[in-house]
Short mmCIF file of C-alpha atoms in Angstrom, two decimals:
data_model
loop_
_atom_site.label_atom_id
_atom_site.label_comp_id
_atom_site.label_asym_id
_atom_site.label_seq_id
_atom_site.Cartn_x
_atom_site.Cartn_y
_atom_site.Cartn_z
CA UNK F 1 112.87 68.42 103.85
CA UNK F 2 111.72 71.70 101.86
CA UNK F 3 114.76 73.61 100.80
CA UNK F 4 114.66 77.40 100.47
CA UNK F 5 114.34 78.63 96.91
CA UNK F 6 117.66 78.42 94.99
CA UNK F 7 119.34 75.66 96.86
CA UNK F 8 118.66 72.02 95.29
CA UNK F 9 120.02 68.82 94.96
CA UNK F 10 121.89 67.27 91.96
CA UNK F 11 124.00 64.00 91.37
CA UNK F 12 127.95 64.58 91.58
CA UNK F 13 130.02 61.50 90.83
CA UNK F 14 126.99 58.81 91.98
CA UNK F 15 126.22 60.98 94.72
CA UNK F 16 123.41 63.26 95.52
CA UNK F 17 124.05 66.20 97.31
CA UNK F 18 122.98 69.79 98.18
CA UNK F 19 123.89 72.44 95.66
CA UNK F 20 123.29 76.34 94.59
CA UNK F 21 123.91 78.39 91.62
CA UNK F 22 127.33 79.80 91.56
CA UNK F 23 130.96 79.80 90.19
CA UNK F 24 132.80 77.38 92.26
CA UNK F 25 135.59 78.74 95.25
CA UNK F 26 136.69 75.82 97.09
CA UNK F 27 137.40 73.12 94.58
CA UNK F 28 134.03 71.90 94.71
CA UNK F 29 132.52 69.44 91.95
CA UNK F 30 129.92 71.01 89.76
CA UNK F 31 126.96 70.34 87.67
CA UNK F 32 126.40 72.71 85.04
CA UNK F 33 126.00 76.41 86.49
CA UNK F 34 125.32 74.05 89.78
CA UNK F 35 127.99 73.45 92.32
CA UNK F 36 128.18 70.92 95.79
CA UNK F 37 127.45 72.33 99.26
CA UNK F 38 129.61 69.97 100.94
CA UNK F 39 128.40 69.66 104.47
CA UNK F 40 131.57 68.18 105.71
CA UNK F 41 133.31 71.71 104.65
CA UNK F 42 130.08 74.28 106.14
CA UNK F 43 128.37 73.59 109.16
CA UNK F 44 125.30 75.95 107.99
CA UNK F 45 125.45 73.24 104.78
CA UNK F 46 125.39 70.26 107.56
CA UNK F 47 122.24 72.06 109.40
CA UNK F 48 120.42 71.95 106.37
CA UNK F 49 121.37 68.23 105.32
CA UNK F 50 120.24 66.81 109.18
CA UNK F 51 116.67 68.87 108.41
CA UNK F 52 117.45 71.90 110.65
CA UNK F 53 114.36 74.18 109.92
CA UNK F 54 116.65 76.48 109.43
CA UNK F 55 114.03 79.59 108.12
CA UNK F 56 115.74 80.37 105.11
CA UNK F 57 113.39 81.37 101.81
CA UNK F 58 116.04 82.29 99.41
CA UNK F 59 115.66 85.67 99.38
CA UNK F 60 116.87 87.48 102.95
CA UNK F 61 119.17 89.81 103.56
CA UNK F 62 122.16 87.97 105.63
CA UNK F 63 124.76 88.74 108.09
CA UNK F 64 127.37 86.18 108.63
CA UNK F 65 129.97 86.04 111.57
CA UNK F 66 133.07 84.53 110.52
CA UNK F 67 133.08 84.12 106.94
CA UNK F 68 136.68 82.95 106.39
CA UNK F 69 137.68 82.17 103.00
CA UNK F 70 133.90 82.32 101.96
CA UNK F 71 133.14 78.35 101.70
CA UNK F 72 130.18 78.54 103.13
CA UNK F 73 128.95 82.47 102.81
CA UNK F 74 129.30 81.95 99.18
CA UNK F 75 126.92 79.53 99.16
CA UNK F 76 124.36 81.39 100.75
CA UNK F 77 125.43 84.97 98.58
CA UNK F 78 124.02 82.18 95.89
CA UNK F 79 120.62 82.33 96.80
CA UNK F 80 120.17 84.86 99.53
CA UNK F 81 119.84 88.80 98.77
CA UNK F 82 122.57 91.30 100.15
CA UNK F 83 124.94 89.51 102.16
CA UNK F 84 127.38 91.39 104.51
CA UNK F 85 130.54 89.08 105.22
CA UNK F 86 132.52 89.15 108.64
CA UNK F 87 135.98 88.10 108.67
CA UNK F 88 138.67 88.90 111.54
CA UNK F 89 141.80 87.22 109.79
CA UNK F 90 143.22 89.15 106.19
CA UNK F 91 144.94 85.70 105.07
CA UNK F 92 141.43 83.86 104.11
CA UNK F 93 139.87 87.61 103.81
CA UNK F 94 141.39 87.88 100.27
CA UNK F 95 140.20 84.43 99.18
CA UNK F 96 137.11 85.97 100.29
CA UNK F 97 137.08 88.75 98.12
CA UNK F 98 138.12 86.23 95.28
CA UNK F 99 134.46 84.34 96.16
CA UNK F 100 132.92 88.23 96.26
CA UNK F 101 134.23 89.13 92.71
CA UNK F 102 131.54 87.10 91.06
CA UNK F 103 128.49 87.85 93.52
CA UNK F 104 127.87 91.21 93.50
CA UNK F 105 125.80 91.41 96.85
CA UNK F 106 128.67 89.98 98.84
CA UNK F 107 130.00 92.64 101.07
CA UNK F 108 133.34 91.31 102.62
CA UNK F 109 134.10 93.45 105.40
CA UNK F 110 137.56 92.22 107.87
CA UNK F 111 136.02 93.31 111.24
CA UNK F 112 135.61 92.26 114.28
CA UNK F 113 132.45 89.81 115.45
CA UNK F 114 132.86 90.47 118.73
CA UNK F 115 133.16 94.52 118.16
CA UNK F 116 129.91 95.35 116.27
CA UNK F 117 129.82 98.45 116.54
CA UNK F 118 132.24 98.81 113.88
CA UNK F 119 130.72 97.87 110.90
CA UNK F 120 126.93 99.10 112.28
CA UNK F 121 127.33 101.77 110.37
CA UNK F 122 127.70 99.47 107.11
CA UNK F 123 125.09 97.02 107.98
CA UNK F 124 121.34 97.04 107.38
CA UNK F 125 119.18 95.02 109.42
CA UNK F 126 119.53 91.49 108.32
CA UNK F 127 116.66 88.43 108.15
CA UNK F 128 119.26 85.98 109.47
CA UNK F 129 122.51 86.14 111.16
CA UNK F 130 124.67 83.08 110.51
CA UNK F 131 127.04 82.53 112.72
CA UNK F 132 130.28 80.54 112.56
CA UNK F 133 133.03 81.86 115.00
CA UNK F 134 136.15 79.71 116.76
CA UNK F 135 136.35 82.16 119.65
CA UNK F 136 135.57 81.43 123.38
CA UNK F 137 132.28 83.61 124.58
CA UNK F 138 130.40 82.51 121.36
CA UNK F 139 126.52 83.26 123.05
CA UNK F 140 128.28 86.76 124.29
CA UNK F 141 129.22 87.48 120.19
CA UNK F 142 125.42 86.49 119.43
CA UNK F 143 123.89 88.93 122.12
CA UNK F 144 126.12 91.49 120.88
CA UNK F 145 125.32 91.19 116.95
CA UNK F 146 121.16 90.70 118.05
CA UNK F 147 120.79 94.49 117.24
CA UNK F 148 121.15 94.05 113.40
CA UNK F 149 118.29 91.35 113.43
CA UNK F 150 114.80 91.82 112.33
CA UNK F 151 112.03 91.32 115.26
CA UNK F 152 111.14 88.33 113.15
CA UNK F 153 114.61 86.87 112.17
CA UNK F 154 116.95 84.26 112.49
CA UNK F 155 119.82 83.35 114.30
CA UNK F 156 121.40 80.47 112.78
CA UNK F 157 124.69 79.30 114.97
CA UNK F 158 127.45 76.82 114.77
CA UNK F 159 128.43 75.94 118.36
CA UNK F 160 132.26 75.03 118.88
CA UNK F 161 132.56 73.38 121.69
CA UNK F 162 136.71 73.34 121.82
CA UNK F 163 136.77 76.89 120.88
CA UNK F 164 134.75 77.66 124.60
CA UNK F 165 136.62 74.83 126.62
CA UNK F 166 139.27 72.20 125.28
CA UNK F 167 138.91 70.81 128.40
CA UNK F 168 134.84 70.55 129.04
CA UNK F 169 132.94 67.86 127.93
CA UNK F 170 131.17 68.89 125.24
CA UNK F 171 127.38 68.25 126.42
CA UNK F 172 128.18 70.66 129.14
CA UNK F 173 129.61 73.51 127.05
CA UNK F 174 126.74 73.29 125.19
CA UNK F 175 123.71 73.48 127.73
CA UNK F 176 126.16 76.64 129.44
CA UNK F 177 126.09 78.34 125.99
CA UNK F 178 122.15 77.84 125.35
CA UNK F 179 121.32 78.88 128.76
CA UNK F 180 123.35 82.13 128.05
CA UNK F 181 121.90 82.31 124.13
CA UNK F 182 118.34 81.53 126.28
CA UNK F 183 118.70 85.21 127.70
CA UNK F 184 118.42 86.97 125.03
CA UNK F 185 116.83 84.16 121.74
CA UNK F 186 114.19 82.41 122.14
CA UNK F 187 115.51 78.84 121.25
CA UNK F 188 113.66 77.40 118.11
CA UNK F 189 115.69 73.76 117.78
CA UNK F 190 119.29 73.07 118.66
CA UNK F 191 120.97 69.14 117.05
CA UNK F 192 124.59 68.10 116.91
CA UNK F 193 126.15 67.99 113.49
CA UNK F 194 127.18 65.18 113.71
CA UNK F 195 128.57 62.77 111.43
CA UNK F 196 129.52 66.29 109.43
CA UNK F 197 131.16 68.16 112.48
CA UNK F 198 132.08 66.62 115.90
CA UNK F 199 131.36 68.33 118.92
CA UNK F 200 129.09 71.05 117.07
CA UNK F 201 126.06 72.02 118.19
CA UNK F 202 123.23 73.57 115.30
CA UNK F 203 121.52 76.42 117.46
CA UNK F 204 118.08 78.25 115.16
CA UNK F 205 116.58 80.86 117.45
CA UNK F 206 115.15 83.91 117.33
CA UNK F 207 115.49 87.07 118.91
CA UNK F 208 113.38 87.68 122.34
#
C-alpha cells in the first residue's frame, strides 16, 4: 500500500503502525516528532490500514464531518493543507481546539453537518470530505455537504450502521445507504472495517 506523503509507519513498543508528524492529543505513543494513528480509535486511520485507496496525496484541502475531540482530524491537519473541522457537540469541541492550537490550518468550527449552509460561507471548496457522523440519514448529510467538493474529489465516509437502525441488520443498512450515496457519488470501493470497527462500512466515492 502507497501512503500519501506525510503519513508513514514507525515501530511503537514492538509494533509497527501508521503514524504522522504532530504533537500528540489523545494519549497516543510517539516516536520522535512522530506519533501512532491508531486505527482502533479513527475509522479514516482503519481505511487506510485495510488498503482503502483512499485518494489522499498529502497535500488537499479537507473538510471533515464530525470531528469530535479531533482524534482523527488531527491526524490528517498533519499532513493535509487547510482543514475545516465540523463538530455539533461543545464538550469534545474544546478538546478540539486544544488539537487546533498547534496546527495552524485547523479551522474548528461547532456547526451543524446536516445544516451546511451555515458554515458555506467559511468553507472553500475542499479535495476530500471525510466524513464521520453518528446520526441517522448519514447518505442525506453526504448529498447535502457534495457542494463544497471539487468535480474531481473525494468523499471518504465512515458508515454507522447502529446510528441508521439499531434494529437492522447491518448488511442491509448498508446496501440502503449506498444505493442512496449511489444517487448522487459515483461509488469508487466500499469494505467493512472490520477487525478495527464493527458494523462500519469504508465508503470512497466521488461526486457524480
Amino acid at each position: 500500500m502507497t501512503l500519501p506523503a506525510g503519513i508513514e509507519r514507525h515501530d511503537f513498543d514492538g509494533e509497527t503502525g501508521l503514524a504522522t508528524r504532530g504533537s500528540p492529543v489523545y494519549g497516543e505513543p510517539t516516536d520522535g516528532e512522530w506519533r501512532r494513528w491508531d486505527p482502533h480509535r479513527s475509522k479514516l486511520g482503519a481505511m487506510l490500514e485495510l488498503g482503502m485507496d483512499t485518494g489522499l496525496d498529502g497535500d488537499e484541502t479537507v473538510l471533515y464531518l464530525g470531528a469530535a475531540a479531533g482524534t482523527t482530524v488531527s491526524h490528517v491537519a498533519d499532513f493535509a493543507g487547510p482543514t475545516y473541522a465540523v463538530e455539533f457537540a461543545p464538550r469534545p469541541l474544546r478538546e478540539l481546539l486544544s488539537a487546533a492550537e498547534d496546527r495552524d490550518h485547523l479551522f474548528p468550527l461547532l456547526k451543524d453537518a446536516r445544516r451546511p449552509e451555515t458554515y458555506a460561507h467559511v468553507v472553500e471548496p475542499v479535495d476530500v470530505l471525510v466524513q464521520d457522523v453518528a446520526t441517522r440519514g448519514q447518505a442525506r448529510v453526504a448529498a447535502l455537504n457534495r457542494q463544497f467538493l471539487t468535480e474531481d474529489g473525494r468523499l471518504l465516509a465512515a458508515i454507522k450502521a447502529r446510528s441508521e437502525d439499531v434494529t437492522a441488520a447491518p448488511e442491509a443498512v448498508f446496501e440502503d445507504v449506498v444505493a442512496e450515496l449511489d444517487d448522487h457519488y459515483e461509488i469508487l470501493e466500499t469494505d467493512r472495517l472490520t477487525p478495527y470497527h464493527e458494523d462500519h462500512l469504508g465508503v470512497v466515492a466521488q461526486p457524480r
